[in-house]
XYZ file of C-alpha atoms in Angstrom:
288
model
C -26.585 65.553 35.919
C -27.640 64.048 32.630
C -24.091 63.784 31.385
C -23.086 62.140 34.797
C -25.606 59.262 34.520
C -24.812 58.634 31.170
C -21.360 58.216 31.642
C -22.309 56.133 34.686
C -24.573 53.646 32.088
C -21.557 53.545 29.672
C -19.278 52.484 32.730
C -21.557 49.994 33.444
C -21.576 49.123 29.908
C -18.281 48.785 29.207
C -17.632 46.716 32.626
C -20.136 44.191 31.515
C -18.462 43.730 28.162
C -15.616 43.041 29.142
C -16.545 40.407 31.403
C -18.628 38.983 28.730
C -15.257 39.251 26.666
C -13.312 37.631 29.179
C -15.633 34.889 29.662
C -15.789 34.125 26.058
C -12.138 34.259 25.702
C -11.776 32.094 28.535
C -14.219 29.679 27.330
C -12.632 29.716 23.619
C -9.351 28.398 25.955
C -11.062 25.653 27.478
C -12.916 24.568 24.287
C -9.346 24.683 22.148
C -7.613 23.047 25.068
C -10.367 20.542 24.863
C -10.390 19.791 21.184
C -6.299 19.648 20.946
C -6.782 16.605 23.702
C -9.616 15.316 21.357
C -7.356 15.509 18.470
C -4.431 13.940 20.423
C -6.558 11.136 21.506
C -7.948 10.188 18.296
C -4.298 10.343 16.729
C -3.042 8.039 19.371
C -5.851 5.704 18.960
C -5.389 5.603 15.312
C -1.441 5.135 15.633
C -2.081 2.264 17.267
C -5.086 1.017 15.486
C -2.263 1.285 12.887
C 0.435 -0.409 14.681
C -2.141 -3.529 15.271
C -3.147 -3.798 11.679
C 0.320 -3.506 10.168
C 1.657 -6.487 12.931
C -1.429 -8.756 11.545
C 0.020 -7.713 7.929
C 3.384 -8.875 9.059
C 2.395 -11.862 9.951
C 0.377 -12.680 7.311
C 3.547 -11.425 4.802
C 6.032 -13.838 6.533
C 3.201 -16.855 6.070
C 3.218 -15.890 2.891
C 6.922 -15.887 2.349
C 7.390 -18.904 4.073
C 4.773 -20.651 2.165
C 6.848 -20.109 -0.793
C 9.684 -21.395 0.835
C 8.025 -24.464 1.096
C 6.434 -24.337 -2.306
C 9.610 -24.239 -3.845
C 10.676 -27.715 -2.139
C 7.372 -29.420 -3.107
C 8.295 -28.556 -6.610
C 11.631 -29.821 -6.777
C 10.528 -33.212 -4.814
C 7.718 -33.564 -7.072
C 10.267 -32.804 -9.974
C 8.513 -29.699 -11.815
C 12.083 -27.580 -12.301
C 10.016 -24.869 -13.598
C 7.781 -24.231 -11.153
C 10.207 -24.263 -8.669
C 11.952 -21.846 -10.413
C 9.048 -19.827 -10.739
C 8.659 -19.571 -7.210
C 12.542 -18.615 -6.769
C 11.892 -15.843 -8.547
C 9.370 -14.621 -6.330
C 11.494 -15.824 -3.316
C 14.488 -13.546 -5.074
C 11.897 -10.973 -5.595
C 11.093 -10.313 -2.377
C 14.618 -10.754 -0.857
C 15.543 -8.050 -2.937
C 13.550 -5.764 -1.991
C 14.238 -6.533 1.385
C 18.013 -5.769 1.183
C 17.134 -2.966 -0.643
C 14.948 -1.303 1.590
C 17.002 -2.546 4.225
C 14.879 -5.611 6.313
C 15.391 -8.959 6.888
C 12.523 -11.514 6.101
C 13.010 -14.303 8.776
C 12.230 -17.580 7.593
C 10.963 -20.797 9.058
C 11.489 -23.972 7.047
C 10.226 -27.451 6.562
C 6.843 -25.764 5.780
C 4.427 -27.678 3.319
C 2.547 -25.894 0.792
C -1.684 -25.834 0.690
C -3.207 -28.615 -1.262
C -3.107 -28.342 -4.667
C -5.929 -26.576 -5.837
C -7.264 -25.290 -9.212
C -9.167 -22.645 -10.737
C -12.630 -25.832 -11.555
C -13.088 -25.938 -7.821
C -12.694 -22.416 -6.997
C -15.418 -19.819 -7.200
C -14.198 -16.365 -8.937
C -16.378 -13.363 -9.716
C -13.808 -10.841 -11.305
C -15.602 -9.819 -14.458
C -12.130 -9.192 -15.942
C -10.638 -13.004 -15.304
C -10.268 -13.620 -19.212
C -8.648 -10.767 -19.801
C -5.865 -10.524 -17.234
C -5.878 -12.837 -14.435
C -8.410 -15.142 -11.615
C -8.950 -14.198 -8.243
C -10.397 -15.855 -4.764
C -13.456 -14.605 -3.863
C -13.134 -14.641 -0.165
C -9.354 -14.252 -0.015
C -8.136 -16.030 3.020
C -5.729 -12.983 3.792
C -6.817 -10.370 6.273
C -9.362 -7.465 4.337
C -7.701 -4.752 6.410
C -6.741 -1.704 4.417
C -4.322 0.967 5.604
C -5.884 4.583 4.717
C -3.912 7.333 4.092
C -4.474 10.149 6.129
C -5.101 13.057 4.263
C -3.426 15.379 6.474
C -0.100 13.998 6.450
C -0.154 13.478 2.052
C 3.215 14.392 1.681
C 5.741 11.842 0.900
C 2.764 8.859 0.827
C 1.968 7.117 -2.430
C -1.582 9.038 -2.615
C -1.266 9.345 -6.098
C -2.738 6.598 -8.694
C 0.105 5.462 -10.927
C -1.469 5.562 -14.346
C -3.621 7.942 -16.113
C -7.283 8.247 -14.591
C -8.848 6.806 -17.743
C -6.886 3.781 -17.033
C -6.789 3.454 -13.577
C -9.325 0.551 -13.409
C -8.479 -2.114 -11.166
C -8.239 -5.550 -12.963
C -6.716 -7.815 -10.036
C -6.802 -6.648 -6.635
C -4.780 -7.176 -3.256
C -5.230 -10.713 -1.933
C -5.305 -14.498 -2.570
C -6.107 -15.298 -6.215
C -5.075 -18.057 -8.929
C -1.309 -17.647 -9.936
C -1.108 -17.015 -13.661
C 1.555 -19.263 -13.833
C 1.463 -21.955 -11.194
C -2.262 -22.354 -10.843
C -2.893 -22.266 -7.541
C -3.872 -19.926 -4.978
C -1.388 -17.691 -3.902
C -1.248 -14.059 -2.506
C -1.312 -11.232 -4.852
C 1.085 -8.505 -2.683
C -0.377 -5.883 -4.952
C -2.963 -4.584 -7.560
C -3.077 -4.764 -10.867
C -4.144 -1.576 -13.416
C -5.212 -3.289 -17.153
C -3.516 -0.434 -18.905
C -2.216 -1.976 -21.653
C 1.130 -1.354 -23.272
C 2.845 1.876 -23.368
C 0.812 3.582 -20.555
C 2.775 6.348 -18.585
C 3.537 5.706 -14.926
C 3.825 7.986 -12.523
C 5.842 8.164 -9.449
C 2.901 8.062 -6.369
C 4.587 10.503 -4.195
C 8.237 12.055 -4.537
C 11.344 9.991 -3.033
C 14.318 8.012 -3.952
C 14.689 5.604 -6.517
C 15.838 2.250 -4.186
C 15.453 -0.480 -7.177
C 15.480 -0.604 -10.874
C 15.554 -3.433 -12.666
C 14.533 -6.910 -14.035
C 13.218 -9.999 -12.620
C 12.225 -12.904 -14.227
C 8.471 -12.923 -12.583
C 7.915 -9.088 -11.854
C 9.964 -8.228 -15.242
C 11.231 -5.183 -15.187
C 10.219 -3.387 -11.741
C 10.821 -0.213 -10.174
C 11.258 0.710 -6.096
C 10.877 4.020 -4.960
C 11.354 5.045 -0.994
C 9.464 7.770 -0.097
C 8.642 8.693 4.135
C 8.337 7.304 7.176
C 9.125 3.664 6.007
C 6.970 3.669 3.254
C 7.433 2.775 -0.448
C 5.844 1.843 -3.935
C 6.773 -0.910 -6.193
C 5.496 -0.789 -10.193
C 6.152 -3.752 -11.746
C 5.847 -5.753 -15.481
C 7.319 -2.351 -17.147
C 8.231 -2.319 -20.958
C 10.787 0.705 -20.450
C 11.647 1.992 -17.305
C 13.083 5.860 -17.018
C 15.117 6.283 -14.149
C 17.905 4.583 -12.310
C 19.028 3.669 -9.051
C 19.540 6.740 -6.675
C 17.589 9.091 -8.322
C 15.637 11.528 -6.780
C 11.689 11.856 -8.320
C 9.075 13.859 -7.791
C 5.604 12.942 -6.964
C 3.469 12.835 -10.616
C 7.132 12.670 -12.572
C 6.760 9.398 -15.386
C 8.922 6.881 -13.871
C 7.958 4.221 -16.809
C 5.777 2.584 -19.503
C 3.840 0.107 -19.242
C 4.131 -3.473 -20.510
C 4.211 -7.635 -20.376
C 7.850 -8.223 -19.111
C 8.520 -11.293 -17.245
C 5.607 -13.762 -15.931
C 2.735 -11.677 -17.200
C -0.357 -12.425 -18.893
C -0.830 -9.341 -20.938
C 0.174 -5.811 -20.989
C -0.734 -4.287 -17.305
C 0.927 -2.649 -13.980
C 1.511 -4.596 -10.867
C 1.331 -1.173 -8.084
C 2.590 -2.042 -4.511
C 2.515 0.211 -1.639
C 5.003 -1.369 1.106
C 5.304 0.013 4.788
C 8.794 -1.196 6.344
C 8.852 -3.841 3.425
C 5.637 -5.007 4.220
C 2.819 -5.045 1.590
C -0.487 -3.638 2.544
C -3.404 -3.077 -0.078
C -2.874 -0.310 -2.289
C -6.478 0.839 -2.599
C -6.412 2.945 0.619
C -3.674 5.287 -1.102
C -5.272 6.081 -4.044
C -6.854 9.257 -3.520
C -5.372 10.813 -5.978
C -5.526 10.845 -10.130
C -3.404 12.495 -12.809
């Protein structure tokens, strides 16, 4: 009789446990079906927080490009052959990398340049302005900085381009004074006061789109890597690989140097999505 109710109590044991199993498996279901349309949501709304951002960068890169359109006339009616030809080399610059990357630019004309403007009546506060360049301190371009997410790494420029101990940031992303022309004009990238002979490294692993010389970025580098994306190191002294080769992410693409328009020895860095330049500073989450 003993043995029966005991087996009886285990029955009863056993029933309730797996019921309580069930019930937990169930709810494990509904809690992973729940989260994966958490997950989903948040990736849609940041694909098109994205998409939003990246359209206001657009914008703000074809102002910019048109601007120098314009700049380029004002120069040549006001008779400075030099600066005009300054700013054809940043015209060629950019067209360049558009056909290389494969994008148009479109281009308004008849657009006049800002008002002159120099760096007496304009308030700086880079600590570094001596040493390399000037820059705005409320930049009239848009302060929105593309992150990189840091589940999706590979094949995005997450890597710094210089060694750590160097990596400081001497001129950042935005309006500043033009080393050249003196006036305000939008810096597409950042700049790393290195010095000379400072390895580079490749920011993520791709194809090598660009390399060669300009007469403002000197001797400049483009790499493709996913989804559109691609990094741009400019102002080399020696650059290491050619057109059409294939890098890996860390690999030294480069030295470091003062070629073409350049102050003093540094690295201009450019992250570009769909030939668009966005601020670098959101991709470097990673040193060497």
């Amino acid at each position: 009789m003993k043995g029966f109710i005991f087996l009886v109590v285990l029955l009863n044991v056993l029933i309730v446990s797996t019921n309580a199993q069930n019930k937990t498996k169930s709810q494990q279901e509904a809690d992973f079906e729940k989260f994966k349309k958490e997950r989903e949501q948040d990736f849609q709304d940041f694909k098109r927080k994205r998409e939003a951002e990246l359209k206001k960068m657009e914008q703000e890169y074809l102002d910019y490009y048109n601007e120098m359109t314009g700049l380029k006339k004002h120069y040549e009616e006001k008779k400075e052959p030099e600066k005009a030809q300054t700013v054809q080399d940043i015209i060629d610059y950019e067209n360049t990398i558009a056909k290389n990357l494969g994008y148009k630019i479109p281009e308004r004309i008849n657009l006049k340049p800002k008002a002159e403007t120099t760096t007496e009546n304009l308030k700086t506060t880079n600590t570094d302005i001596k040493e390399i360049h000037e820059e705005v301190k409320e930049p009239k371009t848009s302060t929105v900085t593309l992150k990189a997410d840091a589940s999706t790494r590979d094949g995005i420029p997450v890597l710094t381009p210089v060694p750590k101990r160097l990596a400081k940031i001497t001129s950042p992303f935005g309006v500043r004074i033009h080393p050249t022309l003196g006036r305000p004009i939008k810096h597409n990238g950042v700049d790393f006061g290195t010095g000379r002979g400072a390895e580079v490294f490749a920011s993520s692993s791709g194809k090598v789109a660009l390399a060669q010389y300009n007469r403002s970025y000197g001797n400049y580098i483009i790499i493709e890597h996913n989804d559109g994306t691609s990094s741009v190191y400019a102002h080399l002294d020696k650059i290491l690989v050619s057109k059409g080769n294939i890098v890996k992410k860390g690999e030294i693409i480069g030295y470091t140097g003062s070629s073409g328009r350049s102050t003093r020895p540094h690295l201009h860095y450019e992250v570009r999505i769909k030939g668009i330049p966005v601020d670098p500073k959101g991709y470097l989450v990673e040193t060497k």
